[in-house]
mmCIF file of C-alpha atoms (C1' of nucleotides) in Angstrom:
data_model
loop_
_atom_site.group_PDB
_atom_site.id
_atom_site.type_symbol
_atom_site.label_atom_id
_atom_site.label_comp_id
_atom_site.label_asym_id
_atom_site.label_seq_id
_atom_site.Cartn_x
_atom_site.Cartn_y
_atom_site.Cartn_z
ATOM 1 C CA MET T 253 -7.483 -28.245 -14.217
ATOM 2 C CA ASP T 254 -6.073 -29.307 -10.878
ATOM 3 C CA ILE T 255 -5.021 -26.843 -8.238
ATOM 4 C CA LEU T 256 -2.024 -26.157 -6.084
ATOM 5 C CA GLU T 257 -2.560 -26.468 -2.387
ATOM 6 C CA LEU T 258 -0.326 -23.815 -0.930
ATOM 7 C CA GLU T 259 -0.302 -25.358 2.531
ATOM 8 C CA SER T 260 1.204 -28.540 1.106
ATOM 9 C CA PHE T 261 3.640 -26.903 -1.265
ATOM 10 C CA LEU T 262 7.162 -27.641 -0.101
ATOM 11 C CA PRO T 263 8.803 -24.301 -0.950
ATOM 12 C CA TYR T 264 6.057 -22.505 0.919
ATOM 13 C CA ARG T 265 6.139 -24.790 3.927
ATOM 14 C CA LEU T 266 9.877 -24.595 4.133
ATOM 15 C CA TYR T 267 9.878 -20.845 3.969
ATOM 16 C CA ARG T 268 7.162 -20.469 6.502
ATOM 17 C CA LEU T 269 8.922 -22.813 8.855
ATOM 18 C CA ALA T 270 12.273 -21.097 8.529
ATOM 19 C CA ASP T 271 10.577 -17.782 9.029
ATOM 20 C CA ALA T 272 8.831 -18.886 12.181
ATOM 21 C CA VAL T 273 11.911 -20.502 13.667
ATOM 22 C CA SER T 274 14.110 -17.603 12.710
ATOM 23 C CA HIS T 275 11.684 -15.094 14.097
ATOM 24 C CA GLU T 276 11.463 -16.974 17.333
ATOM 25 C CA PHE T 277 15.220 -17.254 17.531
ATOM 26 C CA SER T 278 15.756 -13.601 16.714
ATOM 27 C CA LYS T 279 14.554 -12.723 20.175
ATOM 28 C CA ILE T 280 17.891 -13.876 21.456
ATOM 29 C CA TYR T 281 19.881 -11.351 19.495
ATOM 30 C CA LYS T 282 17.298 -8.742 18.625
ATOM 31 C CA ASP T 283 15.413 -8.213 21.836
ATOM 32 C CA ARG T 284 18.462 -8.497 24.011
ATOM 33 C CA HIS T 285 21.002 -6.593 21.968
ATOM 34 C CA GLY T 286 19.179 -4.958 19.084
ATOM 35 C CA LEU T 287 21.153 -6.915 16.523
ATOM 36 C CA THR T 288 19.932 -7.674 13.024
ATOM 37 C CA ARG T 289 20.273 -11.151 11.573
ATOM 38 C CA PRO T 290 23.336 -10.239 9.492
ATOM 39 C CA GLU T 291 24.921 -8.768 12.591
ATOM 40 C CA TRP T 292 24.203 -11.877 14.575
ATOM 41 C CA ARG T 293 25.674 -14.063 11.881
ATOM 42 C CA THR T 294 28.768 -11.919 11.725
ATOM 43 C CA LEU T 295 29.181 -12.189 15.452
ATOM 44 C CA ALA T 296 28.653 -15.941 15.284
ATOM 45 C CA GLY T 297 31.158 -16.339 12.471
ATOM 46 C CA LEU T 298 33.849 -14.380 14.249
ATOM 47 C CA GLY T 299 33.116 -16.071 17.546
ATOM 48 C CA GLN T 300 33.513 -19.394 15.852
ATOM 49 C CA HIS T 301 36.603 -18.670 13.796
ATOM 50 C CA GLY T 302 38.347 -15.941 15.727
ATOM 51 C CA THR T 303 39.425 -13.994 12.676
ATOM 52 C CA MET T 304 37.906 -13.731 9.238
ATOM 53 C CA THR T 305 37.796 -11.443 6.254
ATOM 54 C CA ALA T 306 34.506 -9.973 5.122
ATOM 55 C CA LYS T 307 34.589 -12.212 2.123
ATOM 56 C CA ALA T 308 35.009 -15.357 4.201
ATOM 57 C CA LEU T 309 32.177 -14.213 6.412
ATOM 58 C CA GLY T 310 29.928 -13.865 3.425
ATOM 59 C CA GLU T 311 30.785 -17.328 2.214
ATOM 60 C CA GLN T 312 30.353 -18.997 5.533
ATOM 61 C CA SER T 313 27.049 -17.449 6.387
ATOM 62 C CA ALA T 314 25.500 -17.143 2.944
ATOM 63 C CA MET T 315 25.245 -13.374 3.032
ATOM 64 C CA HIS T 316 25.648 -10.944 0.195
ATOM 65 C CA LYS T 317 28.705 -8.763 0.548
ATOM 66 C CA THR T 318 26.646 -5.651 1.112
ATOM 67 C CA LYS T 319 24.987 -7.277 4.077
ATOM 68 C CA VAL T 320 28.345 -8.237 5.467
ATOM 69 C CA SER T 321 29.708 -4.782 4.863
ATOM 70 C CA ARG T 322 26.877 -3.139 6.740
ATOM 71 C CA ALA T 323 26.875 -5.634 9.575
ATOM 72 C CA VAL T 324 30.610 -5.215 10.054
ATOM 73 C CA ALA T 325 30.296 -1.446 10.013
ATOM 74 C CA GLU T 326 27.638 -1.556 12.692
ATOM 75 C CA LEU T 327 29.531 -3.958 14.924
ATOM 76 C CA GLU T 328 32.617 -1.819 14.545
ATOM 77 C CA LEU T 329 30.613 1.184 15.629
ATOM 78 C CA ARG T 330 29.604 -0.699 18.746
ATOM 79 C CA ARG T 331 33.253 -1.542 19.244
ATOM 80 C CA TRP T 332 32.455 -5.221 19.117
ATOM 81 C CA LEU T 333 35.026 -5.881 16.419
ATOM 82 C CA THR T 334 38.175 -4.404 14.980
ATOM 83 C CA ARG T 335 39.688 -4.425 11.520
ATOM 84 C CA THR T 336 43.330 -5.160 10.845
ATOM 85 C CA PRO T 337 44.648 -4.482 7.349
ATOM 86 C CA ASP T 338 46.245 -7.415 5.614
ATOM 87 C CA GLU T 339 49.985 -7.135 5.171
ATOM 88 C CA ASN T 340 50.174 -8.391 1.639
ATOM 89 C CA ASP T 341 46.879 -7.332 0.125
ATOM 90 C CA ARG T 342 45.764 -3.889 1.117
ATOM 91 C CA ARG T 343 42.200 -4.472 -0.035
ATOM 92 C CA VAL T 344 41.698 -7.072 2.638
ATOM 93 C CA GLU T 345 40.899 -6.550 6.299
ATOM 94 C CA HIS T 346 40.998 -9.161 9.008
ATOM 95 C CA LEU T 347 38.120 -8.887 11.417
ATOM 96 C CA ALA T 348 38.153 -9.998 15.013
ATOM 97 C CA LEU T 349 35.923 -9.520 18.038
ATOM 98 C CA THR T 350 36.946 -7.161 20.777
ATOM 99 C CA ARG T 351 36.636 -8.096 24.387
ATOM 100 C CA ALA T 352 33.136 -6.604 24.424
ATOM 101 C CA GLY T 353 32.145 -8.457 21.265
ATOM 102 C CA LEU T 354 33.397 -11.704 22.656
ATOM 103 C CA ALA T 355 31.523 -11.090 25.869
ATOM 104 C CA ALA T 356 28.269 -10.593 23.979
ATOM 105 C CA TYR T 357 28.952 -13.693 21.939
ATOM 106 C CA ARG T 358 29.650 -15.749 25.019
ATOM 107 C CA GLU T 359 26.478 -14.521 26.591
ATOM 108 C CA MET T 360 24.345 -15.508 23.624
ATOM 109 C CA LEU T 361 26.034 -18.787 22.913
ATOM 110 C CA PRO T 362 24.320 -20.905 25.561
ATOM 111 C CA LEU T 363 20.982 -19.306 24.712
ATOM 112 C CA ALA T 364 21.396 -20.240 21.075
ATOM 113 C CA LYS T 365 22.282 -23.780 21.950
ATOM 114 C CA ALA T 366 19.413 -24.081 24.362
ATOM 115 C CA PHE T 367 17.050 -22.787 21.710
ATOM 116 C CA GLU T 368 18.101 -25.438 19.253
ATOM 117 C CA ARG T 369 18.067 -28.131 21.869
ATOM 118 C CA GLU T 370 14.561 -27.296 22.970
ATOM 119 C CA LEU T 371 13.313 -27.085 19.452
ATOM 120 C CA LEU T 372 14.677 -30.528 18.693
ATOM 121 C CA ALA T 373 13.383 -31.856 21.974
ATOM 122 C CA ARG T 374 9.853 -30.887 21.041
ATOM 123 C CA LEU T 375 10.088 -33.026 17.920
ATOM 124 C CA GLY T 376 10.633 -36.347 19.547
ATOM 125 C CA ALA T 377 13.189 -38.855 18.341
ATOM 126 C CA GLU T 378 11.421 -39.584 15.060
ATOM 127 C CA GLY T 379 10.815 -36.049 13.930
ATOM 128 C CA ARG T 380 14.291 -35.097 15.061
ATOM 129 C CA SER T 381 15.990 -37.695 12.963
ATOM 130 C CA ALA T 382 13.694 -36.945 10.039
ATOM 131 C CA ILE T 383 14.325 -33.220 9.984
ATOM 132 C CA VAL T 384 18.053 -33.636 10.375
ATOM 133 C CA ARG T 385 18.310 -36.146 7.578
ATOM 134 C CA GLY T 386 15.841 -34.288 5.406
ATOM 135 C CA VAL T 387 17.657 -31.008 5.720
ATOM 136 C CA ALA T 388 20.953 -32.662 4.933
ATOM 137 C CA ALA T 389 19.450 -34.320 1.891
ATOM 138 C CA LEU T 390 18.046 -31.057 0.606
ATOM 139 C CA GLU T 391 21.328 -29.301 1.183
ATOM 140 C CA ALA T 392 23.112 -31.966 -0.776
ATOM 141 C CA ALA T 393 20.560 -31.806 -3.568
ATOM 142 C CA LEU T 394 20.946 -28.058 -3.870
ATOM 143 C CA ALA T 395 24.712 -28.203 -3.648
ATOM 144 C CA ASP T 396 25.234 -30.178 -6.805
ATOM 145 C CA GLY T 397 22.216 -28.470 -8.371
ATOM 146 C CA MET H 138 33.939 -22.466 26.351
ATOM 147 C CA ASP H 139 32.592 -24.425 23.467
ATOM 148 C CA ILE H 140 31.563 -22.824 20.227
ATOM 149 C CA LEU H 141 28.572 -22.749 17.946
ATOM 150 C CA GLU H 142 29.106 -24.134 14.496
ATOM 151 C CA LEU H 143 26.893 -21.989 12.344
ATOM 152 C CA GLU H 144 26.854 -24.457 9.474
ATOM 153 C CA SER H 145 25.323 -27.070 11.750
ATOM 154 C CA PHE H 146 22.904 -24.801 13.541
ATOM 155 C CA LEU H 147 19.374 -25.809 12.646
ATOM 156 C CA PRO H 148 17.767 -22.360 12.497
ATOM 157 C CA TYR H 149 20.509 -21.192 10.191
ATOM 158 C CA ARG H 150 20.419 -24.256 7.964
ATOM 159 C CA LEU H 151 16.670 -24.089 7.711
ATOM 160 C CA TYR H 152 16.699 -20.447 6.803
ATOM 161 C CA ARG H 153 19.412 -20.837 4.258
ATOM 162 C CA LEU H 154 17.642 -23.742 2.678
ATOM 163 C CA ALA H 155 14.303 -21.992 2.493
ATOM 164 C CA ASP H 156 16.015 -18.963 1.074
ATOM 165 C CA ALA H 157 17.750 -20.934 -1.642
ATOM 166 C CA VAL H 158 14.664 -22.891 -2.612
ATOM 167 C CA SER H 159 12.484 -19.826 -2.525
ATOM 168 C CA HIS H 160 14.941 -17.827 -4.564
ATOM 169 C CA GLU H 161 15.118 -20.570 -7.126
ATOM 170 C CA PHE H 162 11.378 -20.858 -7.240
ATOM 171 C CA SER H 163 10.870 -17.120 -7.507
ATOM 172 C CA LYS H 164 12.076 -17.293 -11.076
ATOM 173 C CA ILE H 165 8.721 -18.727 -11.966
ATOM 174 C CA TYR H 166 6.752 -15.717 -10.810
ATOM 175 C CA LYS H 167 9.363 -12.989 -10.707
ATOM 176 C CA ASP H 168 11.260 -13.405 -13.934
ATOM 177 C CA ARG H 169 8.188 -14.263 -15.947
ATOM 178 C CA HIS H 170 5.671 -11.839 -14.517
ATOM 179 C CA GLY H 171 7.505 -9.477 -12.239
ATOM 180 C CA LEU H 172 5.538 -10.604 -9.207
ATOM 181 C CA THR H 173 6.745 -10.359 -5.633
ATOM 182 C CA ARG H 174 6.366 -13.252 -3.264
ATOM 183 C CA PRO H 175 3.312 -11.780 -1.529
ATOM 184 C CA GLU H 176 1.745 -11.223 -4.917
ATOM 185 C CA TRP H 177 2.441 -14.781 -5.938
ATOM 186 C CA ARG H 178 0.949 -16.102 -2.731
ATOM 187 C CA THR H 179 -2.111 -13.979 -3.191
ATOM 188 C CA LEU H 180 -2.543 -15.286 -6.686
ATOM 189 C CA ALA H 181 -2.054 -18.831 -5.482
ATOM 190 C CA GLY H 182 -4.531 -18.401 -2.669
ATOM 191 C CA LEU H 183 -7.217 -16.996 -4.911
ATOM 192 C CA GLY H 184 -6.503 -19.568 -7.601
ATOM 193 C CA GLN H 185 -6.928 -22.261 -5.031
ATOM 194 C CA HIS H 186 -10.018 -20.962 -3.285
ATOM 195 C CA GLY H 187 -11.755 -18.879 -5.888
ATOM 196 C CA THR H 188 -12.804 -16.137 -3.532
ATOM 197 C CA MET H 189 -11.268 -14.927 -0.319
ATOM 198 C CA THR H 190 -11.138 -11.904 1.915
ATOM 199 C CA ALA H 191 -7.838 -10.191 2.599
ATOM 200 C CA LYS H 192 -7.924 -11.508 6.111
ATOM 201 C CA ALA H 193 -8.373 -15.097 4.992
ATOM 202 C CA LEU H 194 -5.524 -14.641 2.546
ATOM 203 C CA GLY H 195 -3.267 -13.478 5.316
ATOM 204 C CA GLU H 196 -4.145 -16.443 7.459
ATOM 205 C CA GLN H 197 -3.758 -18.993 4.748
ATOM 206 C CA SER H 198 -0.428 -17.790 3.480
ATOM 207 C CA ALA H 199 1.131 -16.534 6.684
ATOM 208 C CA MET H 200 1.400 -12.949 5.544
ATOM 209 C CA HIS H 201 1.006 -9.832 7.580
ATOM 210 C CA LYS H 202 -2.023 -7.793 6.620
ATOM 211 C CA THR H 203 0.060 -4.972 5.183
ATOM 212 C CA LYS H 204 1.715 -7.398 2.822
ATOM 213 C CA VAL H 205 -1.656 -8.695 1.758
ATOM 214 C CA SER H 206 -3.011 -5.204 1.359
ATOM 215 C CA ARG H 207 -0.177 -4.162 -0.896
ATOM 216 C CA ALA H 208 -0.183 -7.347 -2.916
ATOM 217 C CA VAL H 209 -3.903 -7.062 -3.499
ATOM 218 C CA ALA H 210 -3.563 -3.427 -4.524
ATOM 219 C CA GLU H 211 -0.903 -4.317 -7.056
ATOM 220 C CA LEU H 212 -2.826 -7.240 -8.513
ATOM 221 C CA GLU H 213 -5.883 -5.059 -8.754
ATOM 222 C CA LEU H 214 -3.852 -2.489 -10.652
ATOM 223 C CA ARG H 215 -2.888 -5.189 -13.115
ATOM 224 C CA ARG H 216 -6.540 -6.111 -13.368
ATOM 225 C CA TRP H 217 -5.760 -9.609 -12.183
ATOM 226 C CA LEU H 218 -8.329 -9.454 -9.422
ATOM 227 C CA THR H 219 -11.452 -7.583 -8.445
ATOM 228 C CA ARG H 220 -12.971 -6.626 -5.123
ATOM 229 C CA THR H 221 -16.609 -7.108 -4.261
ATOM 230 C CA PRO H 222 -17.924 -5.461 -1.119
ATOM 231 C CA ASP H 223 -19.542 -7.750 1.377
ATOM 232 C CA GLU H 224 -23.284 -7.323 1.718
ATOM 233 C CA ASN H 225 -23.475 -7.503 5.468
ATOM 234 C CA ASP H 226 -20.172 -6.116 6.606
ATOM 235 C CA ARG H 227 -18.980 -3.109 4.699
ATOM 236 C CA ARG H 228 -15.425 -3.404 5.992
ATOM 237 C CA VAL H 229 -14.967 -6.670 4.141
ATOM 238 C CA GLU H 230 -14.189 -7.190 0.493
ATOM 239 C CA HIS H 231 -14.321 -10.452 -1.374
ATOM 240 C CA LEU H 232 -11.462 -10.890 -3.765
ATOM 241 C CA ALA H 233 -11.491 -12.968 -6.904
ATOM 242 C CA LEU H 234 -9.268 -13.399 -9.916
ATOM 243 C CA THR H 235 -10.264 -11.903 -13.218
ATOM 244 C CA ARG H 236 -9.960 -13.830 -16.432
ATOM 245 C CA ALA H 237 -6.462 -12.420 -16.876
ATOM 246 C CA GLY H 238 -5.477 -13.323 -13.337
ATOM 247 C CA LEU H 239 -6.758 -16.805 -13.731
ATOM 248 C CA ALA H 240 -4.884 -17.173 -16.993
ATOM 249 C CA ALA H 241 -1.631 -16.178 -15.316
ATOM 250 C CA TYR H 242 -2.329 -18.563 -12.481
ATOM 251 C CA ARG H 243 -3.060 -21.405 -14.844
ATOM 252 C CA GLU H 244 0.120 -20.727 -16.709
ATOM 253 C CA MET H 245 2.242 -20.851 -13.583
ATOM 254 C CA LEU H 246 0.538 -23.790 -11.953
ATOM 255 C CA PRO H 247 2.255 -26.564 -13.887
ATOM 256 C CA LEU H 248 5.591 -24.814 -13.530
ATOM 257 C CA ALA H 249 5.176 -24.670 -9.790
ATOM 258 C CA LYS H 250 4.251 -28.305 -9.622
ATOM 259 C CA ALA H 251 7.130 -29.302 -11.839
ATOM 260 C CA PHE H 252 9.491 -27.330 -9.667
ATOM 261 C CA GLU H 253 8.425 -29.153 -6.553
ATOM 262 C CA ARG H 254 8.438 -32.492 -8.285
ATOM 263 C CA GLU H 255 11.955 -32.030 -9.583
ATOM 264 C CA LEU H 256 13.205 -30.823 -6.259
ATOM 265 C CA LEU H 257 11.818 -33.903 -4.558
ATOM 266 C CA ALA H 258 13.107 -36.117 -7.316
ATOM 267 C CA ARG H 259 16.634 -34.959 -6.703
ATOM 268 C CA LEU H 260 16.397 -36.112 -3.109
ATOM 269 C CA GLY H 261 15.814 -39.766 -3.700
ATOM 270 C CA ALA H 262 13.255 -41.800 -1.831
ATOM 271 C CA GLU H 263 15.017 -41.579 1.505
ATOM 272 C CA GLY H 264 15.656 -37.869 1.591
ATOM 273 C CA ARG H 265 12.188 -37.260 0.249
ATOM 274 C CA SER H 266 10.462 -39.119 3.004
ATOM 275 C CA ALA H 267 12.769 -37.599 5.583
ATOM 276 C CA ILE H 268 12.156 -34.002 4.575
ATOM 277 C CA VAL H 269 8.425 -34.480 4.319
ATOM 278 C CA ARG H 270 8.159 -36.094 7.720
ATOM 279 C CA GLY H 271 10.650 -33.716 9.259
ATOM 280 C CA VAL H 272 8.853 -30.645 8.021
ATOM 281 C CA ALA H 273 5.538 -31.974 9.243
ATOM 282 C CA ALA H 274 7.038 -32.712 12.636
ATOM 283 C CA LEU H 275 8.458 -29.221 12.935
ATOM 284 C CA GLU H 276 5.192 -27.677 11.879
ATOM 285 C CA ALA H 277 3.393 -29.657 14.514
ATOM 286 C CA ALA H 278 5.947 -28.724 17.146
ATOM 287 C CA LEU H 279 5.584 -25.042 16.370
ATOM 288 C CA ALA H 280 1.818 -25.232 16.186
ATOM 289 C CA ASP H 281 1.297 -26.248 19.779
ATOM 290 C CA GLY H 282 4.200 -24.020 20.833
ATOM 291 C "C1'" DC X 164 56.160 -2.091 -18.378
ATOM 292 C "C1'" DC X 165 51.127 -0.998 -19.108
ATOM 293 C "C1'" DA X 166 46.419 -1.495 -20.048
ATOM 294 C "C1'" DA X 167 42.555 -4.606 -19.265
ATOM 295 C "C1'" DA X 168 40.318 -7.495 -16.406
ATOM 296 C "C1'" DC X 169 39.481 -8.913 -11.683
ATOM 297 C "C1'" DT X 170 38.743 -8.714 -6.667
ATOM 298 C "C1'" DG X 171 37.637 -7.058 -1.727
ATOM 299 C "C1'" DG X 172 34.818 -3.996 -0.015
ATOM 300 C "C1'" DT X 173 31.754 0.330 0.166
ATOM 301 C "C1'" DT X 174 28.163 3.393 -1.371
ATOM 302 C "C1'" DT X 175 23.994 4.815 -3.767
ATOM 303 C "C1'" DC X 176 19.385 4.260 -5.117
ATOM 304 C "C1'" DA X 177 15.066 2.074 -5.603
ATOM 305 C "C1'" DT X 178 12.211 -1.474 -3.647
ATOM 306 C "C1'" DT X 179 10.491 -4.259 0.115
ATOM 307 C "C1'" DT X 180 9.501 -4.806 4.746
ATOM 308 C "C1'" DG X 181 7.731 -4.167 9.713
ATOM 309 C "C1'" DT X 182 5.648 -1.309 13.152
ATOM 310 C "C1'" DA X 183 2.499 1.599 14.500
ATOM 311 C "C1'" DA X 184 -0.907 4.785 13.770
ATOM 312 C "C1'" DC X 185 -4.991 5.306 11.457
ATOM 313 C "C1'" DC X 186 -9.986 5.114 9.285
ATOM 314 C "C1'" DA X 187 -14.268 3.099 8.842
ATOM 315 C "C1'" DT X 188 -17.316 -0.117 10.350
ATOM 316 C "C1'" DC X 189 -19.225 -3.358 13.488
ATOM 317 C "C1'" DT X 190 -20.301 -5.384 18.259
ATOM 318 C "C1'" DA X 191 -21.350 -5.498 22.941
ATOM 319 C "C1'" DA X 192 -22.285 -3.737 27.326
ATOM 320 C "C1'" DA X 193 -24.287 -0.031 30.150
ATOM 321 C "C1'" DT K 218 -29.171 4.590 22.506
ATOM 322 C "C1'" DT K 219 -24.395 5.639 23.398
ATOM 323 C "C1'" DT K 220 -20.041 4.644 23.983
ATOM 324 C "C1'" DA K 221 -15.855 1.662 24.498
ATOM 325 C "C1'" DG K 222 -13.703 -1.684 22.378
ATOM 326 C "C1'" DA K 223 -12.779 -4.971 18.582
ATOM 327 C "C1'" DT K 224 -11.939 -5.811 13.552
ATOM 328 C "C1'" DG K 225 -10.972 -5.421 8.310
ATOM 329 C "C1'" DG K 226 -8.124 -2.981 5.851
ATOM 330 C "C1'" DT K 227 -4.983 1.093 4.444
ATOM 331 C "C1'" DT K 228 -1.354 4.453 5.068
ATOM 332 C "C1'" DA K 229 2.924 6.697 6.808
ATOM 333 C "C1'" DC K 230 7.427 6.287 8.276
ATOM 334 C "C1'" DA K 231 11.663 4.205 9.363
ATOM 335 C "C1'" DA K 232 14.636 0.401 8.715
ATOM 336 C "C1'" DA K 233 16.381 -3.599 5.922
ATOM 337 C "C1'" DT K 234 17.423 -5.331 1.406
ATOM 338 C "C1'" DG K 235 19.240 -6.144 -3.491
ATOM 339 C "C1'" DA K 236 21.209 -4.551 -7.677
ATOM 340 C "C1'" DA K 237 24.372 -2.022 -9.748
ATOM 341 C "C1'" DA K 238 27.778 1.454 -9.800
ATOM 342 C "C1'" DC K 239 31.836 2.464 -7.731
ATOM 343 C "C1'" DC K 240 36.798 2.810 -5.564
ATOM 344 C "C1'" DA K 241 41.128 1.174 -4.528
ATOM 345 C "C1'" DG K 242 44.267 -2.218 -5.013
ATOM 346 C "C1'" DT K 243 45.944 -6.541 -7.570
ATOM 347 C "C1'" DT K 244 46.759 -9.746 -11.267
ATOM 348 C "C1'" DT K 245 47.403 -11.020 -16.048
ATOM 349 C "C1'" DG K 246 48.609 -10.903 -20.888
ATOM 350 C "C1'" DG K 247 50.775 -8.531 -24.498
#
DNA sequence: CCAAACTGGTTTCATTTGTAACCATCTAAA
DNA sequence: TTTAGATGGTTACAAATGAAACCAGTTTGG
C-alpha cells in the first residue's frame, strides 16, 4: 500500500494557500473596518458595478444567497448601501453604495491593489506567470467540469 | 479612480478555486463517511505517519489546535484512533489509527489519488506544469514572508 | 382565469469555526 | 526548592456558515 503525502496533495496545498493569502488580505477589511469576507465582497462588487441585485452579487462573487443577504443587511445597517425596489418586479431590489460606502471602498481599493501587487512581486517573473496561467487553467477546467 | 475587478483579483480567484476543488473533493470523505475536513486531515496525517501527537498534526496540516482537538475527539468516538500517553511528558498523547480507522483510510486513499489525478489530467500538460510551479512559488513566497 | 411551479430574498436551526480562557504538566531561573 | 513562565491540549462562548424551510411576488400551462 502506498501513502498519500498531504503536503504534496494539490487540493490541500491549494486550500492552505488560499487560506493564508485570504487571511493575510483580510487585515485590510477586517482590522480596519470590522468587515467579514462576504461584506467585503459585497462592497467590492457594488464598488465595481455601481448597482447590482443581491442575486447578481451572489453570482459574481460566488457566494450563497444567505451570505449575500446577511452581508447586505449588515452594510445597510452601517448605511453603506441602500436598496431601491425594482419597478417591474417587486421581489427585486437594486443595491448601491452610499457616499459613506463609496468612501470606504475608495479607501480600501489602493490597499487591495497594493496587496496583490506585492504578493506577485515576491514571486518573481517566473512564479508570477506560472501562478497566473495555472489558476486560469484550473478555472477553465472546473468551468466545463 | 480606477476600480478593482473582483474576478481578476488573485486572492479572490485563489480562494474561489480552492473552495470549489475542496468542495468537490469533500464528497470523498463527507458523503461517504460523514467526516469534516479537519477529521479527514487528521485521518490522512495519521495514515501517512502512523503515529503523531496532536501538536504535530496541527503543524503538518495547518490546523489550529482546537480543530485538531475536536477532530481527534470525534475520531476517537468512532474508534478510528486511540491515544497513548507519552512516557516522559504526561501532557502529550500519541495518536494512532485503529484497525477500523486504517481500513477507512485505505478505502479513501485511492479515491483521493484518483481525484487529484483526474483534476490534473483535465488541465493538460501546460496548465498542469503551470499550476504546480505556481503553487510552489506562492508557497515559497509566503514561507519567507 | 387559476393553480402549480418558480424565483428573489429572508429567516430559522443546527453545525462549524475562532478567540480566549483554562487546566495540567513541564522547564528554567532565582 | 519555589515560583514564573512556557507548552500540550481541552473547554466555553460568540460569531460565521450551510441547509432547508419559508414568504412574497411572478410566470406558466391548462
